[in-house]
């Protein structure tokens, strides 16, 4: 199907879906029209989004929006559910190495108030549970566990603390207090090795003291034993290595997809779909096989468009590097409506995109991956990586998307801005995006337009 | 001239700094509003910001030890390190408790701190010197616990907590006994003690960070003689109940015990705005403390909220002064 790339509304998707079906679209069991997610599922934000018109994008959206159903089905089938919290990409690799085990991130409730446009009342319930809007939107997770209207309560919750945000450290403790026991493990602040101290290379190219890797591996060994005890299965190194291999398969697919999508000109896949694709890496949206299939489809579509010279927007659109996931998905649409396109990203999951080493013992490999989390190191390290990637992707401007209430955002926006300005001389926009930005849309739009205009002027200077 | 090492967290042992031949000083930050500031930092805890600003604008040649106990301070250390990378040490304080790894990690971090202190101009610590300083500091803390006010500005606790203790000792009111719990006090936060006194109440417990709650534990002289470093880890890491440790039950149990022992009638949770850790702890504190709790957002008074804070405080003291009709 070589239709031109377009971004279409949900109404337009109704027609498009019928058209694709008439042309013989074959779908997995979670397939169907996107409208059902807005109507039966309550994901009303879809009505305000513009989505890519490809069958690959349809499958991506359906995979994403059917996750809660999938988790409930898994529970009904007697599968063991692991709720991983905060580490974003480590514990699920271990859990998926076990049989009959599904891992997901309750943190994913972060986007529920956006998708459901607050109709679900999660943030209001979080307020009543003592977790108000001084916390980031991850507070929706505590409410989702209590009201049990979204994902099923996991059989175990496993949370990483240490060099994490205060929001998660505080909210996970509250969750524990509310009667959902949390198994804690720790990732320390990643530091530079002392002179003469043994150090190892991490997947992101940074180095960490071997002692830190050993400490994290020790914590992950506790997680391993916990999962073994809970599931009654052995999680030996061979199984873990196989799990790492599967995670790396997804990461390699994503690396290719990002490469083509972010370098291709015009942009062959919109910012919104690419962000969702990236996020599949952290726990495979509760279905590894389908994640692989979705990414393969997206990759094929991107290649087709590149070969055909098609894509979204005009060639030469201003290239933007985006930092942090926006609390409202609509922000990604807005960026493109304002004349920008994504050329690189740091959605706080860089460590879930880099391949996990396969030439060292599995727990050590996972520890190295966990220590590569951009939020575990210093903001200066994160800024350095952002500069490196922004430069390599020929970014012309950087957006630091501020997450309301997030403990890392205040100083981060300042430091990233300073570093990018100093090293690359690029314009930087510090932009707060609330879970539903409609009330602020004129302001957000004006600020994005001003950024793009600055970048255009720079280009012609 | 002996260098000063500034710090502001109870898990940084002053004895360890001093055993390297350096002076230790608990930072009393100027208020962020009064200092230059580092640009727009909406969302940053005012205490963490004030510490960063104080250190950044200090003319005194000093080293600083900050910790990862909370994300705000960890990132504050990053801001400071932009300009003075060699003068700032970030100590990772493990959050997990009850695992052998985390306790050992704390000890390793102290050893790393020791190497940094030597590189910064200190001498290598010796067991004898450490033991001698531990004994002195332990004696000072014991006296403080007995209610004696330190004559000199203490390096082993937040000096504002010592000033608060002087205020507590001087207040002979028989009014409702209150406890303070929460983040570290700044100079301006002593106003809360004055308001309490003016409303006829008194403070019977200081469980703020840097006060009585977070004093290192009493030493066991035999253990000090055997292995002072190991005893240092014990009196700090094993002894001090903190807001950031996970699981977090120890703090609540400690507080409930103190409330009962000191016949505290109500607690004030002093929370610097944007401090997630203390804010999220409030519901559990309410469930476990056994007495009414009022949360006071330190920072509200900047926005004309002082009279509101005082009003809430007075209402609480008044309600505690009248026993409920049976
Ligand atoms: S503060 Fe940031 S890192 Fe933490 S849960 Fe919120 S968005 Fe995620
Ligand atoms: S008051 Fe809270 S946020 Fe501020 S430094 Fe202390 S623990 Fe961190």
CSV table of C-alpha atoms in Angstrom, one decimal, chain A residues 124-460:
chain,number,residue,atom,x,y,z
A,124,UNK,CA,-8.4,13.9,41.4
A,125,UNK,CA,-8.2,10.6,43.2
A,126,UNK,CA,-4.4,11.0,43.6
A,127,UNK,CA,-5.1,14.3,45.2
A,128,UNK,CA,-7.4,12.6,47.7
A,129,UNK,CA,-4.7,10.0,48.4
A,130,UNK,CA,-2.3,12.8,49.4
A,131,UNK,CA,-0.4,12.9,46.1
A,132,UNK,CA,-1.3,16.3,44.7
A,133,UNK,CA,-0.1,18.3,41.7
A,134,UNK,CA,3.2,19.2,43.2
A,135,UNK,CA,4.2,15.7,41.9
A,136,UNK,CA,4.6,14.8,38.2
A,137,UNK,CA,1.8,13.1,36.4
A,138,UNK,CA,3.2,9.7,37.5
A,139,UNK,CA,0.9,10.3,40.5
A,140,UNK,CA,-1.8,8.8,38.3
A,141,UNK,CA,-0.2,5.5,39.0
A,142,UNK,CA,-1.2,5.5,42.7
A,143,UNK,CA,-4.8,6.2,41.8
A,144,UNK,CA,-4.9,3.6,39.1
A,145,UNK,CA,-3.7,1.0,41.6
A,146,UNK,CA,-6.3,2.0,44.1
A,147,UNK,CA,-9.3,2.3,41.8
A,148,UNK,CA,-8.4,-0.8,39.8
A,149,UNK,CA,-10.3,0.4,36.7
A,150,UNK,CA,-7.3,0.4,34.4
A,151,UNK,CA,-4.6,-2.2,34.7
A,152,UNK,CA,-4.9,-5.2,37.0
A,153,UNK,CA,-2.9,-5.0,40.2
A,154,UNK,CA,0.4,-6.8,39.5
A,155,UNK,CA,1.4,-9.9,41.5
A,156,UNK,CA,4.5,-8.0,42.6
A,157,UNK,CA,5.8,-4.5,42.3
A,158,UNK,CA,9.5,-4.0,41.9
A,159,UNK,CA,10.8,-0.5,42.1
A,160,UNK,CA,14.3,1.0,41.6
A,161,UNK,CA,15.3,3.7,44.0
A,162,UNK,CA,18.6,5.5,44.6
A,163,UNK,CA,19.4,8.0,41.9
A,164,UNK,CA,15.8,8.4,41.0
A,165,UNK,CA,13.5,11.4,41.0
A,166,UNK,CA,11.9,12.3,44.3
A,167,UNK,CA,8.4,12.0,42.7
A,168,UNK,CA,8.8,8.2,42.1
A,169,UNK,CA,10.7,7.6,45.3
A,170,UNK,CA,7.9,9.3,47.3
A,171,UNK,CA,4.9,7.9,45.3
A,172,UNK,CA,6.2,4.3,45.3
A,173,UNK,CA,6.6,4.5,49.1
A,174,UNK,CA,3.0,5.8,49.3
A,175,UNK,CA,1.9,2.8,47.2
A,176,UNK,CA,3.7,0.5,49.6
A,177,UNK,CA,1.9,2.1,52.5
A,178,UNK,CA,-1.5,1.8,50.8
A,179,UNK,CA,-1.1,-2.0,50.8
A,180,UNK,CA,0.7,-2.8,47.6
A,181,UNK,CA,4.0,-4.1,48.8
A,182,UNK,CA,7.0,-2.9,46.9
A,183,UNK,CA,10.3,-4.8,46.4
A,184,UNK,CA,13.0,-2.2,46.4
A,185,UNK,CA,16.4,-2.3,44.6
A,186,UNK,CA,18.8,0.4,44.0
A,187,UNK,CA,20.8,2.2,41.3
A,188,UNK,CA,23.2,4.7,42.8
A,189,UNK,CA,24.1,8.0,41.3
A,190,UNK,CA,26.5,7.2,38.4
A,191,UNK,CA,29.8,8.9,39.1
A,192,UNK,CA,33.1,9.1,37.4
A,193,UNK,CA,35.7,6.6,38.4
A,194,UNK,CA,38.6,7.8,40.6
A,195,UNK,CA,42.1,7.8,39.1
A,196,UNK,CA,43.3,4.2,39.1
A,197,UNK,CA,39.8,2.9,39.9
A,198,UNK,CA,38.7,0.0,37.6
A,199,UNK,CA,35.9,1.3,35.3
A,200,UNK,CA,33.8,-0.3,32.6
A,201,UNK,CA,32.1,1.1,29.6
A,202,UNK,CA,28.4,1.4,29.6
A,203,UNK,CA,26.1,1.0,26.6
A,204,UNK,CA,25.9,4.7,26.1
A,205,UNK,CA,29.6,5.2,25.9
A,206,UNK,CA,29.9,6.7,29.4
A,207,UNK,CA,32.1,4.8,31.9
A,208,UNK,CA,31.2,3.8,35.4
A,209,UNK,CA,33.3,2.4,38.2
A,210,UNK,CA,33.3,-1.4,38.3
A,211,UNK,CA,32.2,-1.2,41.9
A,212,UNK,CA,29.0,0.5,41.0
A,213,UNK,CA,28.2,-2.1,38.3
A,214,UNK,CA,28.9,-4.8,40.9
A,215,UNK,CA,26.6,-3.1,43.4
A,216,UNK,CA,23.7,-2.8,40.9
A,217,UNK,CA,24.3,-6.4,39.7
A,218,UNK,CA,24.0,-7.4,43.4
A,219,UNK,CA,20.6,-5.6,43.6
A,220,UNK,CA,19.5,-7.3,40.4
A,221,UNK,CA,20.5,-10.6,41.8
A,222,UNK,CA,18.0,-10.0,44.7
A,223,UNK,CA,15.4,-9.1,42.1
A,224,UNK,CA,16.2,-12.4,40.3
A,225,UNK,CA,15.8,-14.4,43.5
A,226,UNK,CA,12.6,-12.6,44.2
A,227,UNK,CA,11.1,-13.4,40.8
A,228,UNK,CA,12.3,-17.0,41.1
A,229,UNK,CA,10.6,-17.3,44.5
A,230,UNK,CA,7.4,-15.7,43.3
A,231,UNK,CA,7.1,-17.6,40.1
A,232,UNK,CA,8.6,-20.9,41.2
A,233,UNK,CA,10.9,-20.9,38.1
A,234,UNK,CA,14.6,-20.8,37.8
A,235,UNK,CA,16.0,-17.6,36.2
A,236,UNK,CA,19.4,-18.8,35.4
A,237,UNK,CA,22.0,-17.0,33.3
A,238,UNK,CA,21.1,-18.9,30.2
A,239,UNK,CA,17.5,-17.7,30.5
A,240,UNK,CA,18.6,-14.2,31.2
A,241,UNK,CA,20.9,-14.2,28.3
A,242,UNK,CA,18.0,-15.3,26.0
A,243,UNK,CA,15.9,-12.5,27.5
A,244,UNK,CA,18.6,-10.0,26.8
A,245,UNK,CA,18.9,-11.3,23.2
A,246,UNK,CA,15.1,-10.7,22.8
A,247,UNK,CA,15.4,-7.2,24.2
A,248,UNK,CA,18.3,-6.4,21.9
A,249,UNK,CA,16.3,-7.6,18.9
A,250,UNK,CA,13.7,-4.9,19.7
A,251,UNK,CA,16.5,-2.3,20.4
A,252,UNK,CA,18.2,-3.0,17.0
A,253,UNK,CA,14.9,-2.7,15.2
A,254,UNK,CA,14.3,0.6,16.9
A,255,UNK,CA,17.8,1.8,16.1
A,256,UNK,CA,17.1,1.2,12.4
A,257,UNK,CA,13.7,2.8,12.6
A,258,UNK,CA,15.0,5.9,14.4
A,259,UNK,CA,17.9,6.2,12.0
A,260,UNK,CA,15.7,6.3,8.9
A,261,UNK,CA,12.8,8.2,10.5
A,262,UNK,CA,14.9,10.9,12.0
A,263,UNK,CA,17.4,11.3,9.2
A,264,UNK,CA,14.9,10.9,6.3
A,265,UNK,CA,13.9,14.1,4.6
A,266,UNK,CA,11.0,14.7,4.4
A,267,UNK,CA,10.2,13.1,7.7
A,268,UNK,CA,8.9,9.6,6.9
A,269,UNK,CA,7.1,9.0,10.2
A,270,UNK,CA,5.5,11.7,12.4
A,271,UNK,CA,6.9,12.6,15.8
A,272,UNK,CA,3.9,11.1,17.7
A,273,UNK,CA,4.1,7.6,16.2
A,274,UNK,CA,7.9,7.6,16.6
A,275,UNK,CA,7.6,8.5,20.3
A,276,UNK,CA,5.2,5.7,20.9
A,277,UNK,CA,7.5,3.3,19.0
A,278,UNK,CA,10.4,4.3,21.1
A,279,UNK,CA,8.5,3.7,24.3
A,280,UNK,CA,7.7,0.1,23.2
A,281,UNK,CA,11.3,-0.7,24.1
A,282,UNK,CA,10.8,-0.5,27.8
A,283,UNK,CA,8.4,-3.4,28.3
A,284,UNK,CA,7.3,-4.4,24.8
A,285,UNK,CA,3.8,-3.1,25.5
A,286,UNK,CA,3.2,-6.5,27.3
A,287,UNK,CA,3.7,-8.4,24.1
A,288,UNK,CA,7.2,-8.9,22.7
A,289,UNK,CA,6.1,-10.8,19.5
A,290,UNK,CA,3.7,-8.1,18.5
A,291,UNK,CA,6.2,-5.3,19.4
A,292,UNK,CA,8.6,-6.9,17.0
A,293,UNK,CA,5.9,-7.2,14.3
A,294,UNK,CA,4.8,-3.5,14.8
A,295,UNK,CA,8.4,-2.2,14.6
A,296,UNK,CA,9.0,-4.3,11.4
A,297,UNK,CA,5.9,-2.9,9.8
A,298,UNK,CA,6.9,0.7,10.7
A,299,UNK,CA,10.3,0.1,9.4
A,300,UNK,CA,9.0,-1.2,6.2
A,301,UNK,CA,6.6,1.7,5.8
A,302,UNK,CA,9.4,4.2,6.5
A,303,UNK,CA,11.6,2.5,3.9
A,304,UNK,CA,8.8,2.6,1.3
A,305,UNK,CA,8.2,6.3,1.9
A,306,UNK,CA,11.9,7.1,1.7
A,307,UNK,CA,12.2,5.1,-1.6
A,308,UNK,CA,9.2,6.9,-3.0
A,309,UNK,CA,10.5,10.3,-1.8
A,310,UNK,CA,7.4,10.8,0.4
A,311,UNK,CA,6.9,11.8,3.9
A,312,UNK,CA,5.4,14.4,6.2
A,313,UNK,CA,6.0,18.1,5.7
A,314,UNK,CA,8.3,19.7,3.2
A,315,UNK,CA,11.9,18.7,2.7
A,316,UNK,CA,14.1,20.9,4.7
A,317,UNK,CA,11.7,21.4,7.6
A,318,UNK,CA,13.4,22.7,10.7
A,319,UNK,CA,15.1,19.9,12.7
A,320,UNK,CA,14.3,19.7,16.4
A,321,UNK,CA,15.9,17.6,19.1
A,322,UNK,CA,13.3,16.9,21.8
A,323,UNK,CA,14.1,16.3,25.5
A,324,UNK,CA,11.7,14.5,27.9
A,325,UNK,CA,8.3,13.0,26.9
A,326,UNK,CA,5.6,15.6,26.9
A,327,UNK,CA,2.7,14.9,29.3
A,328,UNK,CA,0.3,15.6,26.5
A,329,UNK,CA,0.8,13.6,23.3
A,330,UNK,CA,-0.7,16.5,21.4
A,331,UNK,CA,2.5,18.5,21.9
A,332,UNK,CA,4.1,16.3,19.2
A,333,UNK,CA,1.4,17.2,16.7
A,334,UNK,CA,1.8,20.9,17.6
A,335,UNK,CA,5.5,20.9,17.0
A,336,UNK,CA,4.9,19.7,13.4
A,337,UNK,CA,2.0,22.1,12.9
A,338,UNK,CA,4.4,24.9,13.9
A,339,UNK,CA,6.9,24.0,11.2
A,340,UNK,CA,9.3,21.7,13.0
A,341,UNK,CA,10.1,18.0,12.8
A,342,UNK,CA,11.9,15.7,15.1
A,343,UNK,CA,15.5,14.7,14.3
A,344,UNK,CA,16.5,13.2,17.6
A,345,UNK,CA,15.1,12.5,21.1
A,346,UNK,CA,15.9,11.9,24.7
A,347,UNK,CA,12.6,10.7,26.2
A,348,UNK,CA,14.4,9.6,29.4
A,349,UNK,CA,14.7,6.1,28.0
A,350,UNK,CA,18.0,6.3,26.1
A,351,UNK,CA,19.2,3.3,28.2
A,352,UNK,CA,16.3,1.2,26.9
A,353,UNK,CA,17.4,2.0,23.3
A,354,UNK,CA,21.1,1.1,23.5
A,355,UNK,CA,21.8,-2.6,23.1
A,356,UNK,CA,22.6,-4.5,26.3
A,357,UNK,CA,26.1,-6.0,26.3
A,358,UNK,CA,25.9,-9.7,25.3
A,359,UNK,CA,29.6,-10.5,26.0
A,360,UNK,CA,29.5,-10.2,29.8
A,361,UNK,CA,27.5,-12.2,32.4
A,362,UNK,CA,23.8,-11.2,32.1
A,363,UNK,CA,23.3,-9.6,35.5
A,364,UNK,CA,26.4,-7.5,34.9
A,365,UNK,CA,25.1,-6.6,31.5
A,366,UNK,CA,21.8,-5.5,32.9
A,367,UNK,CA,23.5,-3.5,35.6
A,368,UNK,CA,25.6,-1.7,33.0
A,369,UNK,CA,22.4,-0.9,31.1
A,370,UNK,CA,20.6,0.3,34.2
A,371,UNK,CA,23.5,2.6,35.1
A,372,UNK,CA,23.3,4.1,31.6
A,373,UNK,CA,19.9,5.6,32.5
A,374,UNK,CA,20.3,9.3,31.6
A,375,UNK,CA,18.6,10.3,34.9
A,376,UNK,CA,20.9,8.2,37.0
A,377,UNK,CA,23.9,10.2,35.9
A,378,UNK,CA,24.5,13.9,36.3
A,379,UNK,CA,22.6,16.4,34.3
A,380,UNK,CA,25.9,17.4,32.8
A,381,UNK,CA,26.3,13.9,31.4
A,382,UNK,CA,22.8,13.9,30.1
A,383,UNK,CA,23.4,17.3,28.5
A,384,UNK,CA,26.6,16.0,26.9
A,385,UNK,CA,24.8,13.1,25.4
A,386,UNK,CA,22.0,15.4,24.1
A,387,UNK,CA,24.7,17.7,22.6
A,388,UNK,CA,26.4,14.8,21.0
A,389,UNK,CA,23.2,13.5,19.5
A,390,UNK,CA,21.8,16.9,18.5
A,391,UNK,CA,24.9,17.7,16.7
A,392,UNK,CA,25.0,14.3,14.9
A,393,UNK,CA,21.4,14.6,13.8
A,394,UNK,CA,22.0,18.2,12.6
A,395,UNK,CA,19.4,19.6,15.0
A,396,UNK,CA,18.7,23.3,14.5
A,397,UNK,CA,16.9,23.8,17.8
A,398,UNK,CA,16.2,21.9,21.1
A,399,UNK,CA,13.0,21.7,23.1
A,400,UNK,CA,13.3,20.7,26.7
A,401,UNK,CA,9.8,19.6,27.6
A,402,UNK,CA,9.2,20.4,31.2
A,403,UNK,CA,7.1,17.9,33.1
A,404,UNK,CA,4.9,19.6,35.7
A,405,UNK,CA,6.0,18.8,39.2
A,406,UNK,CA,9.0,16.7,38.2
A,407,UNK,CA,11.9,17.0,40.6
A,408,UNK,CA,14.5,16.8,37.9
A,409,UNK,CA,13.1,19.4,35.6
A,410,UNK,CA,13.9,22.7,37.3
A,411,UNK,CA,17.7,22.4,37.3
A,412,UNK,CA,17.7,20.2,34.2
A,413,UNK,CA,16.1,22.7,31.9
A,414,UNK,CA,18.6,25.2,33.0
A,415,UNK,CA,21.7,23.0,32.7
A,416,UNK,CA,20.7,21.4,29.4
A,417,UNK,CA,19.9,24.9,28.0
A,418,UNK,CA,23.2,26.3,29.1
A,419,UNK,CA,25.2,23.4,27.7
A,420,UNK,CA,23.4,23.2,24.4
A,421,UNK,CA,23.7,27.0,24.0
A,422,UNK,CA,27.4,27.0,24.9
A,423,UNK,CA,28.5,23.9,22.9
A,424,UNK,CA,26.3,24.1,19.9
A,425,UNK,CA,24.9,27.6,19.9
A,426,UNK,CA,21.4,26.3,19.2
A,427,UNK,CA,18.3,28.0,20.3
A,428,UNK,CA,16.6,26.1,23.2
A,429,UNK,CA,13.0,26.3,24.3
A,430,UNK,CA,12.1,25.3,27.9
A,431,UNK,CA,8.5,24.4,27.5
A,432,UNK,CA,6.2,23.1,30.2
A,433,UNK,CA,3.5,20.7,28.9
A,434,UNK,CA,0.6,19.7,31.2
A,435,UNK,CA,-1.3,16.5,30.7
A,436,UNK,CA,-4.0,18.3,28.6
A,437,UNK,CA,-2.6,21.4,27.1
A,438,UNK,CA,-5.7,22.7,25.4
A,439,UNK,CA,-6.0,25.8,27.7
A,440,UNK,CA,-2.4,26.7,27.0
A,441,UNK,CA,-2.4,25.8,23.4
A,442,UNK,CA,-2.1,29.3,22.0
A,443,UNK,CA,0.9,29.9,24.3
A,444,UNK,CA,2.5,26.6,23.5
A,445,UNK,CA,1.9,27.1,19.8
A,446,UNK,CA,3.3,30.7,19.9
A,447,UNK,CA,6.5,29.5,21.7
A,448,UNK,CA,7.1,26.7,19.3
A,449,UNK,CA,6.5,29.0,16.3
A,450,UNK,CA,9.0,31.5,17.7
A,451,UNK,CA,11.6,28.7,18.2
A,452,UNK,CA,11.1,27.5,14.6
A,453,UNK,CA,11.3,31.1,13.3
A,454,UNK,CA,14.6,31.6,15.3
A,455,UNK,CA,16.0,28.5,13.8
A,456,UNK,CA,14.9,29.6,10.3
A,457,UNK,CA,16.6,32.9,10.8
A,458,UNK,CA,19.8,31.2,12.0
A,459,UNK,CA,19.8,29.0,9.0
A,460,UNK,CA,19.7,32.0,6.7
